[in-house]
Short mmCIF file of C-alpha atoms in Angstrom, two decimals:
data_model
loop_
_atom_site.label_atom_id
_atom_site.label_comp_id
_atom_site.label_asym_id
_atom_site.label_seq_id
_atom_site.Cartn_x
_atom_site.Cartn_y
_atom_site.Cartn_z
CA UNK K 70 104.39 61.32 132.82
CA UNK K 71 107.41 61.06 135.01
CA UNK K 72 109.66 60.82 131.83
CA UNK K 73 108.18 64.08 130.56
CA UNK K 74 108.54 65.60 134.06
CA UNK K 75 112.24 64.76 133.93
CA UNK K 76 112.68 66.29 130.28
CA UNK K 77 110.78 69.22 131.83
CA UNK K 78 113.18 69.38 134.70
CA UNK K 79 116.18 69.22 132.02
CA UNK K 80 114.53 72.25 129.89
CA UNK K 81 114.34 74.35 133.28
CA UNK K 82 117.87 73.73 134.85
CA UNK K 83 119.92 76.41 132.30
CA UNK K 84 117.26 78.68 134.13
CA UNK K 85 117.54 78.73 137.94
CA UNK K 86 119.84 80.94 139.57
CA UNK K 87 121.78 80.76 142.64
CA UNK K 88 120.05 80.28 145.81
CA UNK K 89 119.00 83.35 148.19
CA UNK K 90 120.67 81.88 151.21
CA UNK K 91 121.14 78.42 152.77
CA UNK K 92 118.35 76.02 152.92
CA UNK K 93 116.24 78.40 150.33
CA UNK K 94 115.27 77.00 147.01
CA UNK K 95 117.08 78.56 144.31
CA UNK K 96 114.88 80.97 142.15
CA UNK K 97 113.68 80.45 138.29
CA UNK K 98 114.80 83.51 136.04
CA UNK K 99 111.13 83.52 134.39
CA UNK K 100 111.65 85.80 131.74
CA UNK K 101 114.62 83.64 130.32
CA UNK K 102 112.41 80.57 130.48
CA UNK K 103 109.63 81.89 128.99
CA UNK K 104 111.63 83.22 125.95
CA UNK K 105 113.21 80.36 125.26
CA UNK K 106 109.79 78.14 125.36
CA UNK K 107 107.87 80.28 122.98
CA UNK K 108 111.40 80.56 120.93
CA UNK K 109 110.84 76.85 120.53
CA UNK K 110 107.14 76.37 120.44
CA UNK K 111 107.38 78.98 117.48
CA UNK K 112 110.09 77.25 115.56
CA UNK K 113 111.93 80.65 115.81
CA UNK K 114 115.56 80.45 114.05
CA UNK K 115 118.05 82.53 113.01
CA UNK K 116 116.76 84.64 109.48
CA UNK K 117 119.46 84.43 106.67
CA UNK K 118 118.40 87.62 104.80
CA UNK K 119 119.49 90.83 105.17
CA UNK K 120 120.01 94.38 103.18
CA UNK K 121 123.33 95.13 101.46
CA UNK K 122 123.59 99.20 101.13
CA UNK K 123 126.87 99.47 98.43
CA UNK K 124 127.50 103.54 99.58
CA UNK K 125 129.76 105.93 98.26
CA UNK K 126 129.98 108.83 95.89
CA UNK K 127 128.58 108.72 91.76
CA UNK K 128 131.41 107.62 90.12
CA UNK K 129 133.02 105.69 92.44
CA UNK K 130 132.26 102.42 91.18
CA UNK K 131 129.40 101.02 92.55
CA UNK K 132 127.10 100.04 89.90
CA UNK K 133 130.22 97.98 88.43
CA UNK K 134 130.98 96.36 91.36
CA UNK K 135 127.59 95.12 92.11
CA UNK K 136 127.06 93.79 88.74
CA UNK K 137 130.06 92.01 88.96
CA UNK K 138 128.77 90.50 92.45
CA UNK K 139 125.98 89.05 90.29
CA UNK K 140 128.11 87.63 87.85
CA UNK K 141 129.48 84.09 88.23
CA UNK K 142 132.85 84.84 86.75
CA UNK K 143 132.79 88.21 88.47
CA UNK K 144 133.64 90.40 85.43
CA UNK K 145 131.40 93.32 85.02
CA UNK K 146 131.47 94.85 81.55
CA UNK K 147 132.02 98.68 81.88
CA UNK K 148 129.09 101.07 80.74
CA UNK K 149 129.74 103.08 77.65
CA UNK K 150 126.80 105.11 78.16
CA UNK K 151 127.93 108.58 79.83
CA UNK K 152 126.30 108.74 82.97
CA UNK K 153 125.04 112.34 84.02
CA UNK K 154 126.44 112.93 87.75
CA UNK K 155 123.70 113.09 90.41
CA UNK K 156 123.57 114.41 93.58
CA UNK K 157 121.53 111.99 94.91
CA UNK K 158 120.47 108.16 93.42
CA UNK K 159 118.94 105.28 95.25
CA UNK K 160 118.59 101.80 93.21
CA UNK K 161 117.88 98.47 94.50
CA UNK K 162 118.68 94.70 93.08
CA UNK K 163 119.00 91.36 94.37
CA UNK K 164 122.11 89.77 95.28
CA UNK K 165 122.05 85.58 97.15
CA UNK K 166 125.04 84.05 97.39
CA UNK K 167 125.94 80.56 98.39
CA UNK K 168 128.23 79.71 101.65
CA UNK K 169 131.16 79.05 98.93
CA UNK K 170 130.67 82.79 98.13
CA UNK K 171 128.79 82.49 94.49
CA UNK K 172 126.08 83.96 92.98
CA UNK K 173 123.10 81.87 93.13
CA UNK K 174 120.63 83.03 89.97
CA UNK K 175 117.24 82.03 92.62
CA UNK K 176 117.11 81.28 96.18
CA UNK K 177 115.97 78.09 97.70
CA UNK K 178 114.25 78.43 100.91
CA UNK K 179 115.87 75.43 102.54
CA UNK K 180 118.96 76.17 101.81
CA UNK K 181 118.63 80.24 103.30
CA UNK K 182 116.54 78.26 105.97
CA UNK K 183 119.59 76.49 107.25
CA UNK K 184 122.23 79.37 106.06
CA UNK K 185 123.45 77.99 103.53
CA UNK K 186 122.52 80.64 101.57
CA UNK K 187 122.16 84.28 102.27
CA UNK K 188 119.24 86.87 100.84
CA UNK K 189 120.62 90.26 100.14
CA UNK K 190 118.24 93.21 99.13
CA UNK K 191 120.76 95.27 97.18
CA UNK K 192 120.46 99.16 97.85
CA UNK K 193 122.99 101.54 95.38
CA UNK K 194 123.24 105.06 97.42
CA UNK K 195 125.13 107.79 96.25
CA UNK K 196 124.40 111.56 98.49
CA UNK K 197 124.82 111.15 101.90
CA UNK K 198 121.85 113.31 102.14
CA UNK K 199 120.07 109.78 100.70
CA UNK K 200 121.14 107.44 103.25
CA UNK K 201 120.51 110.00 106.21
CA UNK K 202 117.12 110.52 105.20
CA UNK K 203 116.53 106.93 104.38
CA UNK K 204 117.84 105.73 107.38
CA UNK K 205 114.58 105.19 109.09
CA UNK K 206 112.93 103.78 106.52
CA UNK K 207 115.56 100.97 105.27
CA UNK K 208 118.68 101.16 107.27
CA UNK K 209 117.92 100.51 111.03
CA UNK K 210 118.92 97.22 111.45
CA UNK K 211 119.63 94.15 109.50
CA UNK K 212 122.33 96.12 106.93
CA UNK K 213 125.49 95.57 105.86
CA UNK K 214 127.38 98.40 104.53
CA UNK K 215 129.91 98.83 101.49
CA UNK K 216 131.66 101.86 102.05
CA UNK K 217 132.98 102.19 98.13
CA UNK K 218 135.64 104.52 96.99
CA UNK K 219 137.58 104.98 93.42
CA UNK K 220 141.17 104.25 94.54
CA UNK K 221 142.55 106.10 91.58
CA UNK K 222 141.16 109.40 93.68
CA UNK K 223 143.86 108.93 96.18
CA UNK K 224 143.70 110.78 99.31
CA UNK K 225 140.68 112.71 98.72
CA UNK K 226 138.49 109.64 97.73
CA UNK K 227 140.07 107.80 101.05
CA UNK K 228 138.56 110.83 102.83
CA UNK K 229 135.15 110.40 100.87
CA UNK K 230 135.17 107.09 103.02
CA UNK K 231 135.73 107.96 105.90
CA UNK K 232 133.18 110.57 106.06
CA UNK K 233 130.58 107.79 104.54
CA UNK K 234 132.07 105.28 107.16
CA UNK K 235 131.62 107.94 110.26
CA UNK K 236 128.00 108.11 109.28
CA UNK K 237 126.94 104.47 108.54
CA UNK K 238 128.56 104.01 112.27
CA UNK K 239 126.36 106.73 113.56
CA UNK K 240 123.47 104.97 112.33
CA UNK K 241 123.70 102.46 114.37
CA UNK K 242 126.45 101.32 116.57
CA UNK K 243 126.08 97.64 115.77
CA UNK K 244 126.59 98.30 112.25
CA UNK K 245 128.59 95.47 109.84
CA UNK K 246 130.47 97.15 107.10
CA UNK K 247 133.46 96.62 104.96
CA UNK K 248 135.62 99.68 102.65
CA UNK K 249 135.90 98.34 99.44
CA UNK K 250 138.69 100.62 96.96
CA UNK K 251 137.83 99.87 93.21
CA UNK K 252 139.22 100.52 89.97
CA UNK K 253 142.68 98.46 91.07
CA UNK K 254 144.39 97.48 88.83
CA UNK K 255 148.65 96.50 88.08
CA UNK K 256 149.49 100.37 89.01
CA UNK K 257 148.96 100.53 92.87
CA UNK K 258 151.71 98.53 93.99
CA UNK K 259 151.96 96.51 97.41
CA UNK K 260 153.53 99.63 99.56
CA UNK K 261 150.38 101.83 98.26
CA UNK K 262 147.98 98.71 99.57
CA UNK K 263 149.80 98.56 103.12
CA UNK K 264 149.30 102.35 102.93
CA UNK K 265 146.06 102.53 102.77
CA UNK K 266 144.69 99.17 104.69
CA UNK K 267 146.73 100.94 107.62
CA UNK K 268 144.48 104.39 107.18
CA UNK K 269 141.16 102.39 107.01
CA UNK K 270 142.70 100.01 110.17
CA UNK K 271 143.34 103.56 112.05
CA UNK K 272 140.29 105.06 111.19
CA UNK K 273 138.23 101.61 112.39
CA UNK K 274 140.21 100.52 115.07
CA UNK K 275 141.16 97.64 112.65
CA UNK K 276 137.29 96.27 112.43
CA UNK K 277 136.39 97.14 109.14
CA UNK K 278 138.02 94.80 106.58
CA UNK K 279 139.61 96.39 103.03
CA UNK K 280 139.29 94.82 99.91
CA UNK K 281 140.76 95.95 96.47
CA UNK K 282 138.63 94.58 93.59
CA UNK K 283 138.72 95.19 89.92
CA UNK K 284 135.05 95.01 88.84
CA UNK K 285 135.67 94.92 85.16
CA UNK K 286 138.55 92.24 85.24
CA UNK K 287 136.95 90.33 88.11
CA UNK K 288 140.18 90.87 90.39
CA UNK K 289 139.20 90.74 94.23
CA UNK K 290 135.67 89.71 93.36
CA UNK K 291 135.53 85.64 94.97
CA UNK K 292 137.23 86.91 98.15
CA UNK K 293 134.91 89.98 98.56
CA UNK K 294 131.73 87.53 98.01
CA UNK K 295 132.83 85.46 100.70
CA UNK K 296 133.76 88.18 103.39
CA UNK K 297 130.10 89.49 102.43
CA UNK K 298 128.86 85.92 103.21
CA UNK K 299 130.77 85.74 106.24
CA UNK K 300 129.75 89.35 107.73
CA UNK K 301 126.08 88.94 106.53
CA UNK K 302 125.75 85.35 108.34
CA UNK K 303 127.67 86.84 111.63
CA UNK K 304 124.93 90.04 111.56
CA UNK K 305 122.03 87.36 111.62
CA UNK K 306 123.52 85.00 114.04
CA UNK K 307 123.89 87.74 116.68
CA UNK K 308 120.15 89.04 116.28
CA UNK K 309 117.17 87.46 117.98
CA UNK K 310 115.58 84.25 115.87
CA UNK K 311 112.48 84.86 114.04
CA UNK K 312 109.61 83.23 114.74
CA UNK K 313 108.34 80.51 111.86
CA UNK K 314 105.36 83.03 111.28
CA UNK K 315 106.88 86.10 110.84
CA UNK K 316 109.11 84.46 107.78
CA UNK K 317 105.69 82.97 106.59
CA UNK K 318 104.11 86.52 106.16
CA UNK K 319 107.90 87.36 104.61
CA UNK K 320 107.41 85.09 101.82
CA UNK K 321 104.21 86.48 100.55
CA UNK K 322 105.45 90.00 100.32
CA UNK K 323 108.88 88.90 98.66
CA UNK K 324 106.99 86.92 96.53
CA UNK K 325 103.69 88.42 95.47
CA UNK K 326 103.28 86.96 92.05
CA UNK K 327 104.34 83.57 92.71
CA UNK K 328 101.21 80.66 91.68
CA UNK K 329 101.31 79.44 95.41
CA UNK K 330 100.79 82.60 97.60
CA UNK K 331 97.67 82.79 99.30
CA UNK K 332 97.51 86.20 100.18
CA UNK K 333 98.86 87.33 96.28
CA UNK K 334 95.03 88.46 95.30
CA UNK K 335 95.23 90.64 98.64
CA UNK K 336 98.36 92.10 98.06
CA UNK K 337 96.73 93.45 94.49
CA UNK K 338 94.67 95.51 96.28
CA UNK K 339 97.67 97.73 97.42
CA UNK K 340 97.27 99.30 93.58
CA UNK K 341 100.32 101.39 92.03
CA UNK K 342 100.76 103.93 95.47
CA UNK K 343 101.43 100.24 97.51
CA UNK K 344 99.50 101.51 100.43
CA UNK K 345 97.74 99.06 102.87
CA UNK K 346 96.02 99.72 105.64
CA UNK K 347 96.29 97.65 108.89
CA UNK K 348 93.24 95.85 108.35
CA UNK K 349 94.25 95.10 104.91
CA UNK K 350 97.52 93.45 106.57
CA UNK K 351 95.67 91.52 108.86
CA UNK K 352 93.52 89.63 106.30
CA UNK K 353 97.27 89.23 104.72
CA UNK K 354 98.31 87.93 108.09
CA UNK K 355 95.43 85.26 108.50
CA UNK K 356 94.95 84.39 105.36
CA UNK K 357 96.46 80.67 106.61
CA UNK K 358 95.69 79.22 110.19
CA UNK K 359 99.56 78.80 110.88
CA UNK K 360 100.09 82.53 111.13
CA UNK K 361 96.51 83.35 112.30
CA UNK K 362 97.37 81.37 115.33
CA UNK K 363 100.12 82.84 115.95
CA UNK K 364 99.40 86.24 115.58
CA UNK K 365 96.98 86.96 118.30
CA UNK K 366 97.58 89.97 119.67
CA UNK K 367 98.03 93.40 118.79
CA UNK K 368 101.47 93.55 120.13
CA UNK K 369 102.66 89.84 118.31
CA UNK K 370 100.78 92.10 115.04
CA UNK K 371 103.27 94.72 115.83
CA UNK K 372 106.14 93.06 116.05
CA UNK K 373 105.74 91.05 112.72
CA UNK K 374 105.13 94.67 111.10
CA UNK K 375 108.50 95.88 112.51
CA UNK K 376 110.48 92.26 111.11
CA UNK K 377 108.79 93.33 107.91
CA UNK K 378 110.39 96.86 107.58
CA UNK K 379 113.58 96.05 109.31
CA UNK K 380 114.16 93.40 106.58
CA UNK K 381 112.59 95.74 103.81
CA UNK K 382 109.57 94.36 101.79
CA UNK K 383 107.63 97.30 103.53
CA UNK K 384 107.98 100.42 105.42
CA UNK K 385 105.54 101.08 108.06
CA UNK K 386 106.02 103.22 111.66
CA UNK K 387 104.28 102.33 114.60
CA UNK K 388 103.85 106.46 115.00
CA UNK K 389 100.15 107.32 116.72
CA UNK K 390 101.26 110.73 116.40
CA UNK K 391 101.27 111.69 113.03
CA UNK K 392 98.41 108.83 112.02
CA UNK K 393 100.77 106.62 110.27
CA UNK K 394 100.72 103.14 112.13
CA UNK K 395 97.02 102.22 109.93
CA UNK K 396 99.42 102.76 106.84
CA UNK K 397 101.73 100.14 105.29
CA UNK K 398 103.56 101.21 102.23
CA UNK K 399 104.87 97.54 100.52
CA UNK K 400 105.71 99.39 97.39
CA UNK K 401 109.43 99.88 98.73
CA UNK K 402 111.00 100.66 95.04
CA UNK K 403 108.77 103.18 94.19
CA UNK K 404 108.77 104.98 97.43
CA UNK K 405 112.38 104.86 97.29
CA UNK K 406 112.12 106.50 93.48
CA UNK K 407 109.86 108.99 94.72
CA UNK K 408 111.75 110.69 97.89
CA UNK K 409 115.11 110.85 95.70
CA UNK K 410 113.14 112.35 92.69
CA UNK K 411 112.03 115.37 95.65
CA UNK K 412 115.61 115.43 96.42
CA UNK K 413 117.03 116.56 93.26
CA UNK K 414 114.22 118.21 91.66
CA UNK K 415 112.78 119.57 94.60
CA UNK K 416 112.28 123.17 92.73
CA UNK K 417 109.73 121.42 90.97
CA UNK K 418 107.62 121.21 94.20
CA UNK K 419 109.05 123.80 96.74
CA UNK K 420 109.21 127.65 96.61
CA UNK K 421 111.45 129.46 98.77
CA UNK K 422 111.19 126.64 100.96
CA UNK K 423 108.02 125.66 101.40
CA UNK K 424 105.59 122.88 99.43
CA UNK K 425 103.81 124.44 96.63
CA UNK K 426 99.83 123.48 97.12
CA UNK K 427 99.78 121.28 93.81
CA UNK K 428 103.59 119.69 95.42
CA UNK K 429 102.68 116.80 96.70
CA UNK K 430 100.41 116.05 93.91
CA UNK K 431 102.73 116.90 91.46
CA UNK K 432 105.85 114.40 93.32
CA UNK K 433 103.34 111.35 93.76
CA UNK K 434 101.54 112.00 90.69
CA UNK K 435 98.32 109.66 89.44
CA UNK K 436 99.60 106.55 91.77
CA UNK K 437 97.69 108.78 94.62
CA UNK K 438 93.94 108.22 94.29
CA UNK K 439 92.43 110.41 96.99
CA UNK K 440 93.01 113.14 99.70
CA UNK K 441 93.58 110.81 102.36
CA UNK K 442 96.54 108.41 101.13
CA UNK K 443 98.36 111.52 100.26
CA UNK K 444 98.29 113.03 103.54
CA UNK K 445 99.28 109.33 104.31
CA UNK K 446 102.16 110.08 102.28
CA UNK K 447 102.83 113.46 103.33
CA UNK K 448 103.13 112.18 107.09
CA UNK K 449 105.54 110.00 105.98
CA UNK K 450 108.02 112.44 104.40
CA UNK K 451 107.74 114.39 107.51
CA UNK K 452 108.53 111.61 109.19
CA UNK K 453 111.55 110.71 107.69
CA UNK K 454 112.72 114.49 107.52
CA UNK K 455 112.26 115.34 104.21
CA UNK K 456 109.77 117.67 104.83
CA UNK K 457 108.69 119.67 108.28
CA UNK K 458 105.20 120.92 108.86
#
């Protein structure tokens, strides 16, 4: 008993403070200590997985550079296909890469575990309309940006970027993001290079990095990968460990087809609109004792709900208000399909300006099976903006 009272004693030195006044015992800082014990009762840790929004407008180079992310020699083939331009597109993919800065075909949970391998959920935005309205749903917190733009534009496509940089900083102030210029090939020479990495270091206060790549010959590609690496490990590092629960529940929504998930028969029941309800989440949630134990209380439920959207295998809102926080919509892609499809096709469901009665069936079509999940849906939009009532 003593020797656990001295370990005890250890654990609680980092924690007192200076004392009062002479001959007064120095006081505990409580809140400190009590984080830190439940951060290690919990086996909370650092969560190597994040979301990886390339940005920038259609054309730009985007879709090419991300495939060549994927690619182990980092040489993306270029489309042949004529691509119609859109005013707005949102497309997601998965991206790991190893702490060498390769492509890793499947994660291993160990190795993101211990960081030596990073999770990116791959987001493709073009329409800054998009990413504003999004921004709530996907691109709060655990995000880093690519600000992309087609160097061959010049000035006006260095402008492009700063106006998509300006706005992924007002999103949040703690935002990571690096400018990446594409399509570089043997005709910029080094004086057009310092040109422009001194623009993007003026416009930044020289913290956003600037890479030239060339997507199609593979040019730029292993350097970018790491720098992604590097910036993606530094944004988990700096925000609060997880606890060994919360990345527990992760798994099974990541995951919901895999042989060994216990919750995957519950997570069928979400049908094609992907809407759960919160007591649909908690028989997710306790499905095993390890996370039934740990998830006790309506504000620990709460919190695991917000880890899930921030790192993006759901969306949910914690809004009493508008009657949203018994909603969970785990059907990210689709959602994501949907709200772009109202963006640029929205005469389809508006006239002069307001939803037609048969809109919001029309936009979610047969994946909404009743009156109630659609005004489940419809709360949502309004939520994120795209619609006011």
């Amino acid at each position: 008993h003593l020797e656990n009272c001295d370990k005890l004693r250890r654990q609680i030195e980092p924690f007192m403070g200076p004392s009062a006044s002479p001959g007064k015992p120095p006081y505990l800082k409580v809140r400190e200590l009590l984080s830190s014990l439940l951060t290690e009762l919990r086996q909370a840790r650092p969560f190597y997985s994040l979301k990886l929004a390339v940005v920038g407008e259609e054309l730009a180079g985007k879709t090419q550079l991300i495939a060549a992310l994927q690619l182990m020699n980092g040489r993306a083939p270029s489309s042949k296909q004529a691509r119609r331009k859109r005013l707005h597109e949102c497309s997601r993919s998965d991206l790991v890469l190893s702490s060498e800065g390769q492509p890793v075909t499947k994660s291993d949970e160990q190795a993101v575990d211990s960081g030596r391998q990073l999770v990116f959920n791959t987001y493709e935005i073009s329409g800054l309309d998009v990413l504003l309205v999004l921004r709530s749903a996907l691109f709060m917190q655990r995000t880093l940006f690519l600000v992309v733009w087609d160097v061959k534009a010049g000035s006006d496509g260095l402008a492009s970027a700063r106006e998509w940089l300006r706005n992924v900083q007002l999103l949040s102030n703690r935002a990571h993001a690096i400018v990446v210029a594409t399509h570089t090939d043997s005709s910029i020479n080094a004086d057009t290079k310092s040109m422009y990495k001194a623009h993007v270091s003026q416009m930044t206060g020289g913290t956003v990095a600037l890479f030239f790549v060339d997507s199609a010959k593979g040019t730029g590609i292993g350097e970018l990968r790491r720098s992604i690496f590097t910036e993606g490990k530094l944004s988990c590092d700096q925000l609060p460990p997880v606890p060994r629960s919360y990345v527990t529940v992760y798994r099974r929504f990541a995951n919901p087809t895999r042989k060994d998930n216990p919750a995957a028969h519950l997570l069928c029941q979400a049908g094609l609109s992907g809407i759960l309800t919160h007591r649909q989440i908690l028989d997710i949630y306790n499905v095993t004792d390890d996370v039934r134990h740990d998830l006790l209380d309506e504000e620990e439920v709460v919190n695991a709900g917000n880890f899930l959207h921030d790192v993006g295998v759901l969306v949910h809102f914690h809004d009493l208000s508008k009657n949203l926080s018994n909603y969970y919509f785990i059907n990210v892609d689709w959602l994501i399909k949907t709200i772009v499809n109202f963006m640029n096709h929205n005469h389809l469901y508006v006239d002069a300006g307001i939803l037609i009665p048969s809109g919001g069936e029309a936009l979610f079509g047969q994946e909404i099976g009743n009156a109630e999940l659609l005004k489940a849906f419809m709360a949502l939009l309004e939520k994120m903006r795209v619609i006011f009532s």
